[in-house]
PDB file of C-alpha atoms in Angstrom:
ATOM      1  CA  MET A 188      89.910  82.956  21.915  1.00  0.00           C
ATOM      2  CA  ALA A 189      86.627  81.802  20.847  1.00  0.00           C
ATOM      3  CA  ASN A 190      85.054  85.079  22.040  1.00  0.00           C
ATOM      4  CA  ASP A 191      87.329  87.076  19.882  1.00  0.00           C
ATOM      5  CA  ASP A 192      86.473  84.872  16.981  1.00  0.00           C
ATOM      6  CA  LEU A 193      82.826  85.450  17.611  1.00  0.00           C
ATOM      7  CA  HIS A 194      83.302  89.192  17.959  1.00  0.00           C
ATOM      8  CA  VAL A 195      85.160  89.389  14.753  1.00  0.00           C
ATOM      9  CA  HIS A 196      82.427  88.336  12.484  1.00  0.00           C
ATOM     10  CA  ASP A 197      81.724  89.644   9.135  1.00  0.00           C
ATOM     11  CA  ASP A 198      79.181  92.521   9.297  1.00  0.00           C
ATOM     12  CA  GLY A 199      77.267  91.051   6.492  1.00  0.00           C
ATOM     13  CA  ALA A 200      76.822  87.759   8.313  1.00  0.00           C
ATOM     14  CA  GLY A 201      75.687  89.562  11.505  1.00  0.00           C
ATOM     15  CA  ALA A 202      73.020  91.532   9.727  1.00  0.00           C
ATOM     16  CA  ALA A 203      71.747  88.469   8.063  1.00  0.00           C
ATOM     17  CA  GLY A 204      71.483  86.749  11.402  1.00  0.00           C
ATOM     18  CA  ALA A 205      69.695  89.709  13.071  1.00  0.00           C
ATOM     19  CA  ALA A 206      66.656  89.733  10.784  1.00  0.00           C
ATOM     20  CA  PRO A 207      65.294  86.335  11.899  1.00  0.00           C
ATOM     21  CA  TRP A 208      65.842  87.399  15.501  1.00  0.00           C
ATOM     22  CA  ALA A 209      63.684  90.475  15.140  1.00  0.00           C
ATOM     23  CA  ASP A 210      60.912  88.413  13.616  1.00  0.00           C
ATOM     24  CA  ARG A 211      60.962  86.220  16.700  1.00  0.00           C
ATOM     25  CA  LEU A 212      60.606  89.303  18.886  1.00  0.00           C
ATOM     26  CA  ARG A 213      57.547  90.634  16.991  1.00  0.00           C
ATOM     27  CA  ARG A 214      55.562  87.444  17.275  1.00  0.00           C
ATOM     28  CA  PRO A 215      55.334  87.478  21.094  1.00  0.00           C
ATOM     29  CA  ALA A 216      54.219  91.142  20.926  1.00  0.00           C
ATOM     30  CA  TRP A 217      51.133  90.246  18.947  1.00  0.00           C
ATOM     31  CA  LEU A 218      50.441  87.464  21.350  1.00  0.00           C
ATOM     32  CA  ILE A 219      50.793  89.783  24.284  1.00  0.00           C
ATOM     33  CA  ALA A 220      48.377  92.260  22.654  1.00  0.00           C
ATOM     34  CA  ALA A 221      45.808  89.515  22.110  1.00  0.00           C
ATOM     35  CA  VAL A 222      46.094  88.358  25.704  1.00  0.00           C
ATOM     36  CA  GLY A 223      45.701  91.984  26.858  1.00  0.00           C
ATOM     37  CA  LEU A 224      42.527  92.456  24.838  1.00  0.00           C
ATOM     38  CA  ILE A 225      41.104  89.243  26.266  1.00  0.00           C
ATOM     39  CA  GLY A 226      41.945  90.460  29.763  1.00  0.00           C
ATOM     40  CA  LEU A 227      40.319  93.801  29.067  1.00  0.00           C
ATOM     41  CA  ALA A 228      37.118  92.116  27.861  1.00  0.00           C
ATOM     42  CA  VAL A 229      37.057  89.919  30.947  1.00  0.00           C
ATOM     43  CA  GLY A 230      37.532  93.014  33.119  1.00  0.00           C
ATOM     44  CA  LEU A 231      34.629  94.802  31.442  1.00  0.00           C
ATOM     45  CA  ILE A 232      32.382  91.778  31.944  1.00  0.00           C
ATOM     46  CA  LEU A 233      33.321  91.548  35.620  1.00  0.00           C
ATOM     47  CA  GLY A 234      32.809  95.301  36.061  1.00  0.00           C
ATOM     48  CA  ALA A 235      29.324  95.142  34.548  1.00  0.00           C
ATOM     49  CA  THR A 236      28.499  92.209  36.826  1.00  0.00           C
ATOM     50  CA  LEU A 237      29.705  94.061  39.891  1.00  0.00           C
ATOM     51  CA  LEU A 238      27.770  97.208  38.895  1.00  0.00           C
ATOM     52  CA  GLY A 239      24.598  95.152  38.584  1.00  0.00           C
ATOM     53  CA  SER A 240      25.126  93.647  42.032  1.00  0.00           C
ATOM     54  CA  SER A 241      25.867  97.107  43.569  1.00  0.00           C
ATOM     55  CA  ASP A 242      22.305  98.265  42.770  1.00  0.00           C
ATOM     56  CA  ASP A 243      21.022  95.754  45.341  1.00  0.00           C
ATOM     57  CA  ASP A 244      23.643  96.468  47.993  1.00  0.00           C
ATOM     58  CA  PRO A 245      25.082 100.044  47.811  1.00  0.00           C
ATOM     59  CA  GLU A 246      27.609  99.290  50.524  1.00  0.00           C
ATOM     60  CA  ALA A 247      29.041  96.184  48.859  1.00  0.00           C
ATOM     61  CA  ALA A 248      32.173  96.863  46.976  1.00  0.00           C
ATOM     62  CA  SER A 249      34.499  94.578  45.142  1.00  0.00           C
ATOM     63  CA  THR A 250      37.767  95.630  43.796  1.00  0.00           C
ATOM     64  CA  SER A 251      39.749  93.847  41.229  1.00  0.00           C
ATOM     65  CA  SER A 252      42.841  95.348  39.689  1.00  0.00           C
ATOM     66  CA  SER A 253      44.084  94.870  36.227  1.00  0.00           C
ATOM     67  CA  SER A 254      46.985  96.355  34.568  1.00  0.00           C
ATOM     68  CA  PRO A 255      47.506  96.775  30.919  1.00  0.00           C
ATOM     69  CA  PRO A 256      49.696  94.211  29.375  1.00  0.00           C
ATOM     70  CA  SER A 257      53.299  95.025  29.683  1.00  0.00           C
ATOM     71  CA  SER A 258      55.621  94.014  27.018  1.00  0.00           C
ATOM     72  CA  SER A 259      59.098  92.958  27.790  1.00  0.00           C
ATOM     73  CA  GLU A 260      61.782  95.054  26.364  1.00  0.00           C
ATOM     74  CA  PRO A 261      63.141  93.383  23.297  1.00  0.00           C
ATOM     75  CA  VAL A 262      66.421  91.695  23.783  1.00  0.00           C
ATOM     76  CA  THR A 263      69.025  93.337  21.751  1.00  0.00           C
ATOM     77  CA  ALA A 264      71.037  90.920  19.858  1.00  0.00           C
ATOM     78  CA  ASP A 265      74.630  91.277  20.677  1.00  0.00           C
ATOM     79  CA  ALA A 266      77.227  90.392  18.223  1.00  0.00           C
ATOM     80  CA  THR A 267      78.715  88.135  20.823  1.00  0.00           C
ATOM     81  CA  VAL A 268      75.513  86.112  21.286  1.00  0.00           C
ATOM     82  CA  PRO A 269      75.169  83.286  18.858  1.00  0.00           C
ATOM     83  CA  ALA A 270      72.271  83.582  16.463  1.00  0.00           C
ATOM     84  CA  ALA A 271      70.867  80.279  17.630  1.00  0.00           C
ATOM     85  CA  THR A 272      70.183  81.634  21.133  1.00  0.00           C
ATOM     86  CA  SER A 273      66.500  82.600  21.775  1.00  0.00           C
ATOM     87  CA  THR A 274      64.896  84.357  24.723  1.00  0.00           C
ATOM     88  CA  SER A 275      61.381  83.579  25.822  1.00  0.00           C
ATOM     89  CA  THR A 276      59.442  86.466  27.304  1.00  0.00           C
ATOM     90  CA  THR A 277      56.521  85.820  29.595  1.00  0.00           C
ATOM     91  CA  SER A 278      53.730  88.382  29.683  1.00  0.00           C
ATOM     92  CA  THR A 279      51.498  88.665  32.717  1.00  0.00           C
ATOM     93  CA  SER A 280      47.990  90.062  32.184  1.00  0.00           C
ATOM     94  CA  SER A 281      46.282  91.638  35.135  1.00  0.00           C
ATOM     95  CA  THR A 282      42.566  92.451  35.052  1.00  0.00           C
ATOM     96  CA  THR A 283      41.256  95.236  37.264  1.00  0.00           C
ATOM     97  CA  SER A 284      37.621  95.164  38.224  1.00  0.00           C
ATOM     98  CA  THR A 285      36.306  98.537  39.308  1.00  0.00           C
ATOM     99  CA  THR A 286      33.438  98.578  41.721  1.00  0.00           C
ATOM    100  CA  SER A 287      31.066 101.534  41.274  1.00  0.00           C
ATOM    101  CA  THR A 288      29.017 102.535  44.267  1.00  0.00           C
ATOM    102  CA  SER A 289      25.574 103.828  43.372  1.00  0.00           C
ATOM    103  CA  THR A 290      23.979 106.083  45.970  1.00  0.00           C
ATOM    104  CA  THR A 291      20.254 106.476  45.873  1.00  0.00           C
ATOM    105  CA  THR A 292      19.037 109.787  47.355  1.00  0.00           C
ATOM    106  CA  SER A 293      15.500 109.889  48.593  1.00  0.00           C
ATOM    107  CA  THR A 294      14.060 113.431  48.612  1.00  0.00           C
ATOM    108  CA  SER A 295      11.322 113.998  51.133  1.00  0.00           C
ATOM    109  CA  THR A 296       8.884 116.722  50.171  1.00  0.00           C
ATOM    110  CA  THR A 297       7.096 118.371  53.067  1.00  0.00           C
ATOM    111  CA  THR A 298       3.745 119.857  52.207  1.00  0.00           C
ATOM    112  CA  THR A 299       2.742 122.641  54.542  1.00  0.00           C
ATOM    113  CA  SER A 300      -0.943 123.273  54.824  1.00  0.00           C
ATOM    114  CA  THR A 301      -1.794 126.808  55.915  1.00  0.00           C
ATOM    115  CA  THR A 302      -5.160 127.363  57.485  1.00  0.00           C
ATOM    116  CA  THR A 303      -6.411 130.938  57.451  1.00  0.00           C
ATOM    117  CA  THR A 304      -8.934 131.767  60.119  1.00  0.00           C
ATOM    118  CA  LEU A 305     -11.182 134.612  59.052  1.00  0.00           C
ATOM    119  CA  ALA A 306     -12.392 137.134  61.578  1.00  0.00           C
ATOM    120  CA  PRO A 307     -16.077 136.875  62.384  1.00  0.00           C
ATOM    121  CA  THR A 308     -18.227 138.973  60.132  1.00  0.00           C
ATOM    122  CA  THR A 309     -20.056 141.786  61.860  1.00  0.00           C
ATOM    123  CA  THR A 310     -23.440 142.557  60.420  1.00  0.00           C
ATOM    124  CA  LEU A 311     -24.123 146.256  60.632  1.00  0.00           C
ATOM    125  CA  ALA A 312     -27.561 147.535  61.332  1.00  0.00           C
ATOM    126  CA  PRO A 313     -29.206 149.222  58.359  1.00  0.00           C
ATOM    127  CA  THR A 314     -28.413 152.881  58.200  1.00  0.00           C
ATOM    128  CA  THR A 315     -31.274 155.288  57.790  1.00  0.00           C
ATOM    129  CA  THR A 316     -30.335 158.239  55.664  1.00  0.00           C
ATOM    130  CA  GLN A 317     -32.188 161.333  56.675  1.00  0.00           C
ATOM    131  CA  ALA A 318     -32.833 164.136  54.320  1.00  0.00           C
ATOM    132  CA  PRO A 319     -30.546 167.076  54.973  1.00  0.00           C
ATOM    133  CA  THR A 320     -32.095 169.628  57.272  1.00  0.00           C
ATOM    134  CA  THR A 321     -32.060 173.138  55.955  1.00  0.00           C
ATOM    135  CA  THR A 322     -31.576 175.635  58.711  1.00  0.00           C
ATOM    136  CA  LEU A 323     -32.937 178.991  57.807  1.00  0.00           C
ATOM    137  CA  ALA A 324     -31.182 181.980  59.135  1.00  0.00           C
ATOM    138  CA  SER A 325     -33.217 183.640  61.814  1.00  0.00           C
ATOM    139  CA  THR A 326     -34.637 186.938  60.719  1.00  0.00           C
ATOM    140  CA  THR A 327     -34.455 189.604  63.330  1.00  0.00           C
ATOM    141  CA  THR A 328     -37.100 192.246  62.957  1.00  0.00           C
ATOM    142  CA  GLN A 329     -35.769 195.441  64.295  1.00  0.00           C
ATOM    143  CA  ALA A 330     -38.043 197.889  65.909  1.00  0.00           C
ATOM    144  CA  PRO A 331     -38.415 201.120  63.992  1.00  0.00           C
ATOM    145  CA  THR A 332     -35.780 203.576  64.971  1.00  0.00           C
ATOM    146  CA  THR A 333     -37.170 206.612  66.639  1.00  0.00           C
ATOM    147  CA  THR A 334     -34.991 209.635  66.388  1.00  0.00           C
ATOM    148  CA  THR A 335     -35.377 211.712  69.452  1.00  0.00           C
ATOM    149  CA  LEU A 336     -34.664 215.298  68.655  1.00  0.00           C
ATOM    150  CA  PRO A 337     -33.380 217.559  71.302  1.00  0.00           C
ATOM    151  CA  SER A 338     -36.154 219.286  73.177  1.00  0.00           C
ATOM    152  CA  ASP A 339     -37.186 222.508  71.387  1.00  0.00           C
ATOM    153  CA  THR A 340     -37.903 225.224  73.885  1.00  0.00           C
ATOM    154  CA  VAL A 341     -37.396 228.233  71.637  1.00  0.00           C
ATOM    155  CA  PRO A 342     -40.732 229.869  70.569  1.00  0.00           C
ATOM    156  CA  PRO A 343     -41.373 231.389  67.141  1.00  0.00           C
ATOM    157  CA  ILE A 344     -40.876 235.074  66.541  1.00  0.00           C
ATOM    158  CA  ILE A 345     -43.615 237.394  65.105  1.00  0.00           C
ATOM    159  CA  SER A 346     -41.699 240.218  63.585  1.00  0.00           C
ATOM    160  CA  MET A 347     -44.571 242.190  62.014  1.00  0.00           C
ATOM    161  CA  VAL A 348     -48.319 242.223  61.379  1.00  0.00           C
ATOM    162  CA  GLN A 349     -49.600 244.153  58.416  1.00  0.00           C
ATOM    163  CA  VAL A 350     -53.221 245.398  58.081  1.00  0.00           C
ATOM    164  CA  GLY A 351     -54.709 247.401  55.201  1.00  0.00           C
ATOM    165  CA  GLU A 352     -57.156 249.389  57.347  1.00  0.00           C
ATOM    166  CA  SER A 353     -58.109 249.637  61.008  1.00  0.00           C
ATOM    167  CA  PHE A 354     -61.773 250.619  60.410  1.00  0.00           C
ATOM    168  CA  VAL A 355     -64.189 247.973  59.350  1.00  0.00           C
ATOM    169  CA  TYR A 356     -67.876 248.666  58.589  1.00  0.00           C
ATOM    170  CA  GLY A 357     -70.692 246.248  58.783  1.00  0.00           C
ATOM    171  CA  SER A 358     -71.937 244.769  55.581  1.00  0.00           C
ATOM    172  CA  PRO A 359     -73.428 245.846  53.357  1.00  0.00           C
ATOM    173  CA  SER A 360     -71.453 249.062  53.142  1.00  0.00           C
ATOM    174  CA  PRO A 361     -73.166 252.054  51.634  1.00  0.00           C
ATOM    175  CA  SER A 362     -69.935 253.322  50.051  1.00  0.00           C
ATOM    176  CA  PRO A 363     -66.899 251.646  48.481  1.00  0.00           C
ATOM    177  CA  SER A 364     -64.724 253.771  50.670  1.00  0.00           C
ATOM    178  CA  CYS A 365     -66.113 252.049  53.718  1.00  0.00           C
ATOM    179  CA  LEU A 366     -64.399 248.578  53.809  1.00  0.00           C
ATOM    180  CA  THR A 367     -66.343 245.624  55.147  1.00  0.00           C
ATOM    181  CA  ASP A 368     -63.198 243.300  55.437  1.00  0.00           C
ATOM    182  CA  VAL A 369     -59.445 243.842  55.834  1.00  0.00           C
ATOM    183  CA  GLY A 370     -56.454 241.662  54.919  1.00  0.00           C
ATOM    184  CA  VAL A 371     -53.947 240.766  57.618  1.00  0.00           C
ATOM    185  CA  GLY A 372     -50.358 239.560  56.952  1.00  0.00           C
ATOM    186  CA  VAL A 373     -48.118 238.053  59.650  1.00  0.00           C
ATOM    187  CA  HIS A 374     -44.305 237.773  59.375  1.00  0.00           C
ATOM    188  CA  THR A 375     -43.171 234.975  61.733  1.00  0.00           C
ATOM    189  CA  THR A 376     -40.127 232.634  61.949  1.00  0.00           C
ATOM    190  CA  ASP A 377     -38.867 229.766  64.138  1.00  0.00           C
ATOM    191  CA  ASP A 378     -35.543 227.917  64.560  1.00  0.00           C
ATOM    192  CA  VAL A 379     -37.269 224.626  63.721  1.00  0.00           C
ATOM    193  CA  GLY A 380     -40.241 225.875  61.744  1.00  0.00           C
ATOM    194  CA  VAL A 381     -43.647 227.498  62.159  1.00  0.00           C
ATOM    195  CA  THR A 382     -46.483 225.034  61.834  1.00  0.00           C
ATOM    196  CA  SER A 383     -49.552 227.302  62.163  1.00  0.00           C
ATOM    197  CA  VAL A 384     -50.777 230.885  62.648  1.00  0.00           C
ATOM    198  CA  THR A 385     -54.211 231.770  64.022  1.00  0.00           C
ATOM    199  CA  GLY A 386     -56.132 234.901  65.114  1.00  0.00           C
ATOM    200  CA  THR A 387     -58.718 234.903  67.841  1.00  0.00           C
ATOM    201  CA  TYR A 388     -61.125 237.623  69.042  1.00  0.00           C
ATOM    202  CA  SER A 389     -64.406 237.889  70.825  1.00  0.00           C
ATOM    203  CA  GLY A 390     -67.850 239.622  70.368  1.00  0.00           C
ATOM    204  CA  LEU A 391     -68.082 238.877  66.631  1.00  0.00           C
ATOM    205  CA  PRO A 392     -68.556 235.825  64.463  1.00  0.00           C
ATOM    206  CA  GLY A 393     -65.698 234.151  62.490  1.00  0.00           C
ATOM    207  CA  SER A 394     -63.214 233.528  65.290  1.00  0.00           C
ATOM    208  CA  PRO A 395     -60.631 232.090  65.114  1.00  0.00           C
ATOM    209  CA  LEU A 396     -59.056 233.283  61.899  1.00  0.00           C
ATOM    210  CA  THR A 397     -56.941 230.715  60.007  1.00  0.00           C
ATOM    211  CA  PHE A 398     -53.814 232.005  58.298  1.00  0.00           C
ATOM    212  CA  SER A 399     -52.239 230.377  55.264  1.00  0.00           C
ATOM    213  CA  PRO A 400     -48.537 230.608  54.367  1.00  0.00           C
ATOM    214  CA  GLY A 401     -47.483 232.121  51.060  1.00  0.00           C
ATOM    215  CA  GLY A 402     -44.427 234.092  49.956  1.00  0.00           C
ATOM    216  CA  GLY A 403     -42.958 234.049  53.477  1.00  0.00           C
ATOM    217  CA  ILE A 404     -46.093 235.655  54.930  1.00  0.00           C
ATOM    218  CA  TRP A 405     -49.027 234.042  56.697  1.00  0.00           C
ATOM    219  CA  GLY A 406     -52.238 235.799  55.570  1.00  0.00           C
ATOM    220  CA  ALA A 407     -55.952 235.908  56.505  1.00  0.00           C
ATOM    221  CA  THR A 408     -58.984 238.242  56.118  1.00  0.00           C
ATOM    222  CA  PHE A 409     -60.752 239.886  58.996  1.00  0.00           C
ATOM    223  CA  GLY A 410     -64.597 240.485  58.217  1.00  0.00           C
ATOM    224  CA  PRO A 411     -67.098 241.015  56.747  1.00  0.00           C
ATOM    225  CA  PHE A 412     -69.669 241.141  59.455  1.00  0.00           C
ATOM    226  CA  THR A 413     -73.399 241.346  58.785  1.00  0.00           C
ATOM    227  CA  GLY A 414     -76.320 242.018  61.075  1.00  0.00           C
ATOM    228  CA  LEU A 415     -74.588 244.502  63.291  1.00  0.00           C
ATOM    229  CA  PRO A 416     -77.069 246.234  65.558  1.00  0.00           C
ATOM    230  CA  ALA A 417     -77.795 249.921  64.930  1.00  0.00           C
ATOM    231  CA  GLY A 418     -75.327 252.286  66.521  1.00  0.00           C
ATOM    232  CA  TYR A 419     -72.743 249.409  66.832  1.00  0.00           C
ATOM    233  CA  ASP A 420     -69.294 250.872  67.376  1.00  0.00           C
ATOM    234  CA  GLU A 421     -66.775 248.606  69.114  1.00  0.00           C
ATOM    235  CA  GLN A 422     -63.028 248.162  69.382  1.00  0.00           C
ATOM    236  CA  VAL A 423     -62.101 244.511  68.660  1.00  0.00           C
ATOM    237  CA  THR A 424     -58.712 243.055  69.652  1.00  0.00           C
ATOM    238  CA  VAL A 425     -57.402 240.174  67.525  1.00  0.00           C
ATOM    239  CA  THR A 426     -54.659 237.985  69.087  1.00  0.00           C
ATOM    240  CA  ILE A 427     -52.281 236.537  66.480  1.00  0.00           C
ATOM    241  CA  THR A 428     -50.644 233.221  67.576  1.00  0.00           C
ATOM    242  CA  SER A 429     -47.665 231.616  65.817  1.00  0.00           C
ATOM    243  CA  ARG A 430     -46.903 227.972  66.763  1.00  0.00           C
ATOM    244  CA  ASP A 431     -43.939 225.615  66.032  1.00  0.00           C
ATOM    245  CA  ALA A 432     -43.741 221.788  65.983  1.00  0.00           C
ATOM    246  CA  ALA A 433     -42.709 221.522  69.641  1.00  0.00           C
ATOM    247  CA  GLY A 434     -45.819 223.469  70.684  1.00  0.00           C
ATOM    248  CA  ASN A 435     -43.957 226.668  71.455  1.00  0.00           C
ATOM    249  CA  THR A 436     -46.012 229.791  70.658  1.00  0.00           C
ATOM    250  CA  ALA A 437     -45.608 233.466  70.091  1.00  0.00           C
ATOM    251  CA  THR A 438     -48.503 236.004  70.153  1.00  0.00           C
ATOM    252  CA  LYS A 439     -49.166 239.546  69.020  1.00  0.00           C
ATOM    253  CA  ASP A 440     -52.315 241.687  69.381  1.00  0.00           C
ATOM    254  CA  ILE A 441     -53.820 244.001  66.789  1.00  0.00           C
ATOM    255  CA  THR A 442     -56.904 246.257  67.171  1.00  0.00           C
ATOM    256  CA  PHE A 443     -59.792 246.929  64.756  1.00  0.00           C
ATOM    257  CA  TYR A 444     -62.638 249.356  64.967  1.00  0.00           C
ATOM    258  CA  VAL A 445     -65.936 247.840  63.887  1.00  0.00           C
ATOM    259  CA  MET A 446     -68.893 250.115  63.216  1.00  0.00           C
ATOM    260  CA  HIS A 447     -72.405 249.969  61.912  1.00  0.00           C
ATOM    261  CA  PRO A 448     -72.719 250.890  58.221  1.00  0.00           C
ATOM    262  CA  SER A 449     -74.728 253.959  59.156  1.00  0.00           C
ATOM    263  CA  PHE A 450     -71.525 255.541  60.330  1.00  0.00           C
ATOM    264  CA  CYS A 451     -70.059 255.478  56.843  1.00  0.00           C
TER     265      CYS A 451
END
């Protein structure tokens, strides 16, 4: 029952035997870490070398794998294992080389040249600026307007002829009672207007008599007469004529008695 004897060991002796065993386990761990660091450095160097070579050939790629150092699980000391037993752990270091592919992109810039063709220039003929023409309004000279009155066919009217005396004596008269001249007044009207009144007679000087308007009456003086022959005694008819603007006339006769002054 050797196994039972080994199993039944004093706890104090087992603990004392375990401490040297743990020290043995720690020493390989440091060694493994050192080997791992060396492998990592080698991997970095190889990676830098491969990156430098990839600049010349983008398509070339080299892959190398490395794995971090793995440490073996520590062997647990069993109470049944004698303290003199030792386990050797082998650590494998793998180095991974990573190949980086560098792609160079070439950008082509296209320069477009635009040519603008200008339209041909047209040279205009010089423009002559004329002074503005002032157009005067035409002046139309109208002929004088002639107002044509309706034709006047109505003659004047002689309503009355007044005389101061019918007897007239030759001049010079021997007596103031014997008149040598006599005033005559004519009352005449017209629908348009009377323009003149005259008195005509024959056998004696002074014809025709010219009447002048005044106070609505046209007046004139018949006589005096000088140089009448001796024994002269005549009846003289005076024709009074009233005339309007259209030439229409109206007449009236009056009679005088003319005698030599010796009959006074």
